[in-house]
Coordinates of C-alpha atoms in Angstrom, one line a residue:
M605 CA -103.9 167.1 97.7
I606 CA -103.2 170.0 95.5
C607 CA -106.9 170.1 94.7
R608 CA -107.6 169.6 98.4
V609 CA -105.4 172.9 99.6
A610 CA -107.2 174.4 96.2
G611 CA -110.8 173.6 97.7
V612 CA -111.4 172.1 94.2
P613 CA -113.1 168.6 94.2
A614 CA -110.5 166.1 91.9
L615 CA -111.9 162.9 90.4
V616 CA -109.8 160.2 90.0
P617 CA -109.9 156.7 88.9
P618 CA -109.6 153.4 91.5
L619 CA -106.3 152.3 92.0
E620 CA -106.4 149.3 90.9
F621 CA -106.7 150.6 87.6
L622 CA -103.3 152.1 87.9
G623 CA -100.2 149.6 87.4
S624 CA -96.8 149.2 89.3
L625 CA -93.3 148.8 88.5
T626 CA -93.5 145.4 86.8
A627 CA -97.4 145.6 86.0
P628 CA -98.9 147.9 83.3
T629 CA -102.3 149.9 84.0
R630 CA -105.4 148.7 82.7
P631 CA -106.0 151.1 79.5
T632 CA -109.6 149.6 79.2
G633 CA -110.7 149.7 82.5
L634 CA -109.0 153.7 82.8
S635 CA -111.0 154.1 79.4
E636 CA -114.4 152.9 80.6
W637 CA -113.7 154.9 83.8
L638 CA -113.1 158.0 82.1
N639 CA -115.9 158.0 79.6
E640 CA -118.6 157.3 82.2
T641 CA -117.1 160.0 84.7
V642 CA -116.9 162.5 82.0
R643 CA -120.5 161.6 80.9
N644 CA -122.0 161.3 84.5
R645 CA -119.9 164.2 86.5
Q646 CA -119.6 166.5 83.8
P647 CA -116.2 167.9 84.9
D648 CA -115.1 171.7 84.0
K649 CA -111.8 170.1 83.6
L650 CA -110.0 166.6 82.2
L651 CA -106.4 165.9 82.8
V652 CA -105.0 163.2 81.5
C653 CA -101.8 161.5 81.5
L654 CA -102.0 159.6 77.7
D655 CA -99.2 157.5 78.5
S656 CA -101.5 155.5 80.6
L657 CA -104.0 155.0 78.6
I658 CA -102.2 154.7 75.3
Y659 CA -98.9 152.1 76.5
G660 CA -100.5 151.1 80.0
G661 CA -98.2 153.6 81.9
L662 CA -95.1 155.6 81.5
I663 CA -92.7 152.5 82.1
N664 CA -94.6 150.3 79.5
S665 CA -94.1 153.0 76.8
R666 CA -90.9 151.9 76.9
R667 CA -91.1 148.1 77.4
G668 CA -94.5 147.4 76.2
E669 CA -94.9 144.9 73.0
E670 CA -98.0 146.3 71.5
S671 CA -98.4 147.0 67.8
E672 CA -98.1 150.4 66.1
S673 CA -101.4 149.9 64.8
E674 CA -102.8 148.7 68.3
I675 CA -101.4 151.8 69.7
L676 CA -102.8 154.2 67.4
N677 CA -106.0 152.9 67.7
R678 CA -106.4 154.0 71.3
L679 CA -105.8 157.2 70.4
K680 CA -109.4 157.4 68.5
E681 CA -111.2 158.0 71.6
I682 CA -109.7 161.1 72.0
S683 CA -112.2 162.4 69.4
S684 CA -115.4 161.7 72.0
W685 CA -114.2 163.1 75.1
K686 CA -115.7 166.8 74.7
R687 CA -118.7 165.4 73.4
L688 CA -119.5 162.9 76.3
N689 CA -119.9 166.3 78.6
P690 CA -123.0 168.3 77.8
K691 CA -120.7 171.1 79.6
P692 CA -117.8 173.1 77.9
M693 CA -114.6 170.9 78.9
A694 CA -111.0 171.8 78.9
V695 CA -108.8 168.9 78.1
F696 CA -105.1 169.3 79.4
T697 CA -102.8 166.1 78.4
Q698 CA -99.5 164.4 78.7
A699 CA -97.8 161.9 76.8
S700 CA -93.9 161.1 76.8
I701 CA -91.4 161.3 74.5
M702 CA -89.5 158.0 75.1
R703 CA -86.4 158.7 77.3
I704 CA -82.8 157.3 76.9
S705 CA -80.9 156.9 80.0
D706 CA -77.1 156.9 80.0
N707 CA -76.8 154.0 82.2
Y708 CA -76.8 150.0 82.5
D709 CA -80.2 150.0 84.7
S710 CA -83.1 147.9 83.3
T711 CA -85.3 148.3 85.7
E712 CA -87.8 150.8 83.5
E713 CA -86.4 149.7 80.3
K714 CA -86.3 146.1 78.1
K715 CA -84.2 143.8 79.6
Y716 CA -81.2 144.3 76.8
W717 CA -80.8 147.9 78.4
S718 CA -78.8 146.0 81.3
R719 CA -76.1 144.9 78.3
Y720 CA -76.5 147.9 76.0
G721 CA -77.9 151.0 78.0
R722 CA -74.6 153.0 77.3
E723 CA -73.9 151.9 73.9
I724 CA -77.7 152.8 72.9
F725 CA -77.4 156.1 74.5
Q726 CA -74.1 157.0 72.7
W727 CA -75.3 155.7 69.5
S728 CA -78.1 158.1 69.9
E729 CA -76.5 161.0 70.6
L730 CA -74.0 160.2 67.4
L731 CA -77.4 159.8 65.3
H732 CA -78.6 163.4 66.6
R733 CA -75.5 165.1 66.0
N734 CA -75.3 163.4 62.3
A735 CA -78.7 164.1 61.4
V736 CA -78.7 168.0 62.3
G737 CA -75.3 168.2 60.0
M738 CA -72.9 168.6 62.9
K739 CA -69.4 166.8 62.7
V740 CA -68.6 163.3 64.1
P741 CA -65.7 161.6 64.2
P742 CA -65.0 159.4 61.1
G743 CA -66.2 155.8 61.7
S744 CA -67.8 157.0 64.9
L745 CA -71.1 155.8 64.2
A746 CA -70.7 152.5 62.2
L747 CA -68.4 152.0 65.3
A748 CA -71.0 152.7 67.9
E749 CA -73.6 150.5 65.6
S750 CA -71.1 147.9 65.8
R751 CA -71.1 147.4 69.6
I752 CA -74.8 146.7 69.8
E753 CA -76.6 143.6 68.3
P754 CA -78.1 144.4 65.5
G755 CA -81.8 142.7 66.7
V756 CA -81.5 145.0 69.9
R757 CA -81.1 148.3 67.2
D758 CA -83.9 147.4 65.3
D759 CA -86.0 146.8 68.1
Y760 CA -85.1 149.7 69.8
Q761 CA -86.0 151.5 66.9
K762 CA -89.2 150.1 66.1
T763 CA -90.5 151.2 69.6
R764 CA -89.1 154.7 69.3
R765 CA -90.8 155.1 65.8
R766 CA -94.3 153.8 67.3
N767 CA -94.2 156.3 70.3
F768 CA -93.2 159.1 67.9
K769 CA -95.9 158.1 65.4
A770 CA -98.0 158.5 68.5
N771 CA -97.2 161.7 69.4
M772 CA -97.5 163.0 66.2
R773 CA -100.9 162.0 66.0
L774 CA -101.9 163.8 69.1
L775 CA -101.0 166.9 67.0
D776 CA -103.8 166.3 64.9
H777 CA -105.8 166.0 67.9
V778 CA -104.9 169.5 69.4
A779 CA -105.6 170.5 65.7
K780 CA -109.2 169.4 65.6
G781 CA -109.9 171.0 69.1
D782 CA -110.0 167.3 70.8
I783 CA -107.2 168.8 72.9
D784 CA -106.7 172.4 74.5
F785 CA -103.2 171.7 75.7
L786 CA -100.6 169.3 75.1
V787 CA -97.4 168.7 77.2
F788 CA -94.7 166.5 75.4
S789 CA -92.8 165.1 78.4
Q790 CA -89.2 164.7 78.4
D791 CA -87.3 162.7 81.3
D792 CA -84.1 161.8 81.9
S793 CA -82.2 163.5 78.8
G794 CA -78.8 164.4 77.5
E795 CA -78.1 167.8 75.4
Y796 CA -78.3 165.4 72.1
G797 CA -79.9 162.2 71.4
L798 CA -82.9 160.5 69.4
N799 CA -85.5 161.6 72.3
V800 CA -84.4 165.6 71.6
L801 CA -84.5 164.8 68.1
E802 CA -87.9 164.0 68.0
Q803 CA -89.2 166.7 70.5
D804 CA -87.3 169.3 67.9
K805 CA -89.4 167.7 65.2
L806 CA -92.5 167.8 67.1
V807 CA -92.5 171.4 68.2
K808 CA -91.7 172.4 64.4
S809 CA -94.8 170.4 63.6
A810 CA -96.6 172.1 65.8
L811 CA -95.6 175.3 64.4
N812 CA -96.3 174.4 61.2
I813 CA -99.8 173.4 61.6
G814 CA -100.2 176.4 63.9
V815 CA -100.8 175.0 67.2
A816 CA -97.8 175.7 68.7
R817 CA -99.3 177.9 71.2
K818 CA -101.3 174.7 72.4
V819 CA -98.2 172.6 72.5
M820 CA -95.1 172.6 74.8
S821 CA -92.5 170.3 75.1
Y822 CA -89.6 170.6 78.3
P823 CA -87.7 168.3 80.7
G824 CA -90.0 166.5 83.4
S825 CA -92.6 163.9 83.6
D826 CA -93.3 163.0 87.1
E827 CA -94.8 166.6 88.0
T828 CA -96.6 167.5 85.0
L829 CA -100.3 166.7 86.2
M830 CA -99.5 168.5 88.8
A831 CA -98.4 171.6 86.9
L832 CA -101.6 171.0 84.5
I833 CA -103.6 171.1 87.7
G834 CA -101.7 174.6 88.4
R835 CA -102.7 175.6 85.3
A836 CA -106.6 174.7 85.1
L837 CA -106.5 176.9 88.2
L838 CA -104.9 179.7 87.0
E839 CA -107.7 179.5 83.9
S840 CA -110.5 179.3 86.2
A841 CA -109.7 182.1 88.4
T842 CA -110.8 185.6 88.3
R843 CA -107.8 186.9 88.0
R844 CA -104.0 185.9 87.1
P845 CA -101.3 186.3 89.9
T846 CA -98.3 187.9 89.4
A847 CA -95.1 186.4 91.2
S848 CA -91.3 187.7 91.3
L849 CA -88.2 185.1 90.7
Q850 CA -84.9 184.9 92.6
F851 CA -82.0 182.2 92.7
S852 CA -79.9 182.1 95.8
A853 CA -76.5 181.8 93.6
E854 CA -76.0 184.6 91.8
Y855 CA -75.5 182.9 88.6
G856 CA -77.4 179.7 89.8
S857 CA -79.7 180.3 86.9
R858 CA -76.9 179.1 84.5
T859 CA -76.2 175.7 86.2
P860 CA -76.8 172.8 84.4
S861 CA -79.4 170.8 85.4
N862 CA -78.6 167.1 86.1
Y863 CA -80.8 164.5 83.7
E864 CA -82.0 167.5 81.6
G865 CA -79.5 168.9 79.1
Q866 CA -80.0 172.1 79.7
T867 CA -79.7 174.6 82.4
I868 CA -81.8 175.4 85.8
G869 CA -82.7 178.9 84.5
E870 CA -84.2 177.4 81.2
T871 CA -86.1 174.7 83.1
V872 CA -87.7 177.2 85.8
E873 CA -88.5 179.5 82.6
Q874 CA -90.1 176.5 80.6
Q875 CA -92.0 175.4 83.9
T876 CA -93.6 178.6 84.6
H877 CA -94.4 179.5 81.2
A878 CA -96.4 175.7 81.0
I879 CA -98.2 176.4 84.3
G880 CA -99.3 179.8 82.9
L881 CA -97.6 181.7 85.6
V882 CA -96.8 185.6 85.2
L883 CA -93.3 186.5 86.2
T884 CA -92.5 190.7 87.1
N885 CA -88.8 191.9 87.1
D886 CA -90.5 195.3 88.4
A887 CA -88.8 196.1 91.7
D888 CA -91.7 198.2 92.9
A889 CA -94.5 195.7 92.1
N890 CA -96.2 194.2 94.6
P891 CA -96.5 190.2 93.3
D892 CA -99.0 187.8 94.9
F893 CA -95.8 185.5 96.0
Q894 CA -92.1 185.2 95.5
I895 CA -90.4 182.2 93.8
I896 CA -86.9 181.7 95.6
V897 CA -84.8 178.8 93.6
H898 CA -82.4 177.6 95.8
C899 CA -79.1 176.3 93.7
L900 CA -75.5 176.5 93.6
E901 CA -73.0 177.9 91.1
H902 CA -71.8 175.7 88.5
R903 CA -72.8 172.2 89.2
Q904 CA -75.7 170.6 90.9
G905 CA -75.5 167.9 93.3
D906 CA -77.0 164.5 93.6
H907 CA -78.1 162.1 96.4
I908 CA -77.9 159.0 94.0
Q909 CA -73.9 157.9 94.1
L910 CA -73.7 157.8 90.3
P911 CA -71.7 155.3 87.9
G912 CA -67.9 155.4 88.2
H913 CA -67.6 157.6 85.5
S914 CA -69.3 160.4 87.3
S915 CA -68.4 162.4 89.9
D916 CA -69.5 162.0 93.6
L917 CA -71.8 164.7 93.6
R918 CA -73.5 163.4 97.2
L919 CA -72.2 165.9 99.5
L920 CA -71.2 169.6 98.3
S921 CA -70.9 172.9 99.9
S922 CA -73.9 174.9 100.0
T923 CA -73.1 176.9 102.9
D924 CA -73.1 180.3 100.8
A925 CA -75.9 179.7 98.8
V926 CA -77.8 178.7 101.9
R927 CA -76.9 182.0 103.6
R928 CA -78.5 183.9 100.7
C929 CA -81.2 181.8 100.3
I930 CA -82.2 182.4 104.1
E931 CA -81.3 186.2 103.6
L932 CA -84.2 186.1 100.7
L933 CA -86.5 184.2 103.0
S934 CA -86.2 186.6 105.8
K935 CA -86.8 189.7 103.6
A936 CA -89.4 188.1 101.7
T937 CA -92.5 190.5 102.2
R938 CA -94.8 188.1 100.2
P939 CA -95.6 184.4 100.7
V940 CA -92.8 182.1 99.6
I941 CA -92.7 179.4 96.9
L942 CA -89.4 177.8 97.4
C943 CA -87.9 175.5 94.7
D944 CA -85.3 173.6 96.2
V945 CA -82.6 172.1 93.3
A946 CA -79.3 172.4 95.0
Y947 CA -79.6 168.7 94.6
A948 CA -81.1 166.3 92.3
N949 CA -82.8 163.7 94.0
G950 CA -83.4 165.1 97.0
S951 CA -83.3 168.2 99.5
D952 CA -80.6 170.4 100.3
P953 CA -80.1 168.9 104.1
A954 CA -78.3 172.2 104.9
L955 CA -81.2 174.3 103.9
V956 CA -83.8 172.5 105.6
A957 CA -82.0 172.3 108.9
E958 CA -82.0 176.0 108.7
L959 CA -85.6 176.1 108.0
L960 CA -86.2 173.7 110.8
K961 CA -84.5 176.1 113.3
R962 CA -86.6 179.1 112.1
P963 CA -90.5 178.3 111.9
E964 CA -90.8 181.8 111.3
L965 CA -89.5 181.3 108.1
L966 CA -91.4 177.8 107.4
K967 CA -94.8 180.2 107.9
K968 CA -93.5 182.2 105.3
L969 CA -93.6 179.4 102.9
W970 CA -97.0 178.7 100.5
S971 CA -95.2 175.9 98.8
Y972 CA -92.1 173.5 99.3
A973 CA -90.2 170.7 96.8
G974 CA -86.9 169.2 96.6
W975 CA -87.4 165.8 94.8
N976 CA -85.7 163.8 91.6
T977 CA -84.9 166.5 89.0
T978 CA -85.2 170.3 88.5
G979 CA -88.7 170.0 86.4
N980 CA -89.9 167.3 88.9
T981 CA -89.6 170.0 91.8
V982 CA -90.3 173.4 90.0
G983 CA -93.4 171.8 88.6
S984 CA -94.8 170.6 91.9
A985 CA -93.7 173.3 93.9
L986 CA -95.3 175.9 91.3
A987 CA -98.7 173.9 91.6
L988 CA -99.3 173.6 95.4
G989 CA -97.9 177.3 95.9
I990 CA -100.9 178.4 93.0
A991 CA -103.1 175.8 94.8
R992 CA -102.4 177.8 98.1
W993 CA -102.9 181.1 96.3
Y994 CA -106.4 180.1 94.5
S995 CA -107.3 179.0 97.9
E996 CA -106.8 182.3 99.6
D997 CA -108.1 184.2 96.3
H998 CA -111.3 182.1 97.3
A999 CA -112.5 181.8 100.7
H1000 CA -109.7 180.0 102.5
N1001 CA -110.7 178.1 105.7
E1002 CA -109.6 176.2 108.3
A1003 CA -110.3 172.6 106.4
R1004 CA -107.8 173.9 103.4
E1005 CA -105.5 175.0 105.9
R1006 CA -105.2 171.6 107.2
H1007 CA -104.8 170.5 103.7
F1008 CA -102.1 172.5 103.1
Q1009 CA -100.4 171.6 106.4
E1010 CA -100.3 168.0 105.4
A1011 CA -99.5 168.4 101.7
M1012 CA -96.6 170.8 103.0
F1013 CA -95.6 167.9 105.8
V1014 CA -95.8 164.6 102.8
R1015 CA -93.4 167.4 100.6
L1016 CA -90.9 167.2 104.0
A1017 CA -91.3 164.0 104.6
D1018 CA -90.3 162.7 101.0
D1019 CA -87.9 165.0 100.1
W1020 CA -85.8 165.4 103.1
A1021 CA -86.9 163.1 105.9
Y1022 CA -86.5 160.0 103.2
Q1023 CA -84.7 161.4 100.5
T1024 CA -81.6 162.7 102.3
Q1025 CA -81.7 161.2 105.5
V1026 CA -83.1 157.5 105.3
R1027 CA -82.7 156.6 101.8
G1028 CA -78.7 156.5 102.1
Q1029 CA -79.4 153.9 105.2
L1030 CA -81.2 151.2 103.3
N1031 CA -78.1 150.7 101.0
G1032 CA -80.5 150.3 98.2
Q1033 CA -82.3 147.4 100.0
A1034 CA -86.1 147.8 100.5
V1035 CA -87.4 147.2 103.9
A1036 CA -90.3 146.4 105.8
D1037 CA -93.1 149.3 106.8
G1038 CA -92.3 148.8 110.3
K1039 CA -88.6 149.2 109.8
L1040 CA -89.0 151.9 107.7
A1041 CA -91.3 153.8 110.1
E1042 CA -88.6 153.3 112.6
L1043 CA -86.2 154.9 110.5
M1044 CA -88.3 157.7 109.5
R1045 CA -89.8 158.4 113.0
P1046 CA -87.2 160.7 114.6
Y1047 CA -87.3 163.0 111.1
L1048 CA -90.9 163.0 110.9
S1049 CA -91.4 164.1 114.7
E1050 CA -88.5 167.0 113.9
I1051 CA -90.7 168.3 111.1
G1052 CA -94.1 168.4 113.2
S1053 CA -92.3 170.3 116.4
A1054 CA -90.5 172.8 114.6
S1055 CA -93.8 173.4 112.1
G1056 CA -96.3 173.2 115.2
W1057 CA -98.3 171.5 112.1
S1058 CA -101.1 169.2 113.7
I1059 CA -100.5 165.8 111.6
P1060 CA -102.7 162.8 112.4
A1061 CA -101.1 159.3 111.7
V1062 CA -98.7 159.0 109.2
H1063 CA -98.3 155.8 107.2
V1064 CA -94.8 155.0 105.3
S1065 CA -94.5 152.4 102.6
L1066 CA -92.2 151.4 99.7
P1067 CA -94.9 150.8 97.5
W1068 CA -92.9 149.7 94.3
Q1069 CA -90.7 147.3 96.6
R1070 CA -87.4 149.4 95.8
T1071 CA -85.6 152.5 97.4
F1072 CA -86.3 154.9 94.4
E1073 CA -89.8 156.4 96.0
I1074 CA -91.9 156.4 99.3
E1075 CA -95.2 156.9 99.6
V1076 CA -96.1 159.0 102.8
S1077 CA -100.2 158.8 103.8
I1078 CA -101.8 160.9 106.4
T1079 CA -104.4 159.1 108.1
Q1080 CA -107.3 160.8 109.7

């Protein structure tokens, strides 16, 4: 959808090659499709989620039982990609640093996570602190280890070592020129942990071999390929746009970001840098667009009921931040990219309620997102906004305007209508498409009426038969 907004054709693999919650992707089929497409279609840019090719997907990277040698062997084909294309081709890639979740949810992990998830998280945190010379309470590391079955510890460390070695091998491909830009994405992270320790090692290794400018690592994952589309568009453009940045809360940039182990401001800085966007603080400058980050002071809400040891963040007062955000939007003289990160896992319903009352403010938006983590929201919002800028700068037309409206509709339908309005009504139980459509209908109608967008038929479903994600499809 982002590429359609930009007016750039995107070549994507058949859906049957891609995996699901319980089934991995088909690496062999994906590899054959990729090689054939590069050879025959000769694309200008190649954007690859390496987890899909190496492990069978992000989830399977944590659950798969493939041996280290098998995984490393799959990396060899990276060297051939540019040789397959007779034209110069930039290669942008993403690879994940294996996450550590602080819960007992084994839905996306190995089965032992339901018994040892939190214990592994705490043990990992102590291992990191100990490795970097930080003081840990005497005996705490041994006690943490004793709470985890030895076989589980061994298996967990074996999987981590395998994936870390694969990521280190990717740096060699950057050094050889096989990869032009590499993102090590990191989802669900605390401030300390083996994943953070690995991140530090990867960044230092990139610096030592002279490829630091071509490698980044930061929180996020699901948005990374969207952000890489934005980066590819900027590198293809005849000029680089500039953007201003404002937060709806005075000190909102200092607010800790849930699931990321850092502040919202740090995430915004990393996402803009990864996408290649130039920010200006010059009050007299006339940027191409404005970025407004809607956030709260001191804490980020969360539409998900967290475990018992956590605060309930599902309904925080955002009155002041919403008022300030609406003021910023009202005063905006340039198109706006709106990153709604007041809450994790969905929009701020108070903000969207105001937007739906003010169609003139909706018309100022070149992008909106408000889903999952701060990194997910910011990266995808920037990507869509840059696609719209690219379209405006390269012969915007009615078809691209229609694609833009559809993309915006889907974001609001997903991030607001489903995540903040309907998901809670499901009580964690997946429902049939018909029932889901019935629950979504009044909210989708509200979006359509407020925006004035002419949207064809909309189909909604729960593609992985769980309530975490919804698929919103625009049918022609």
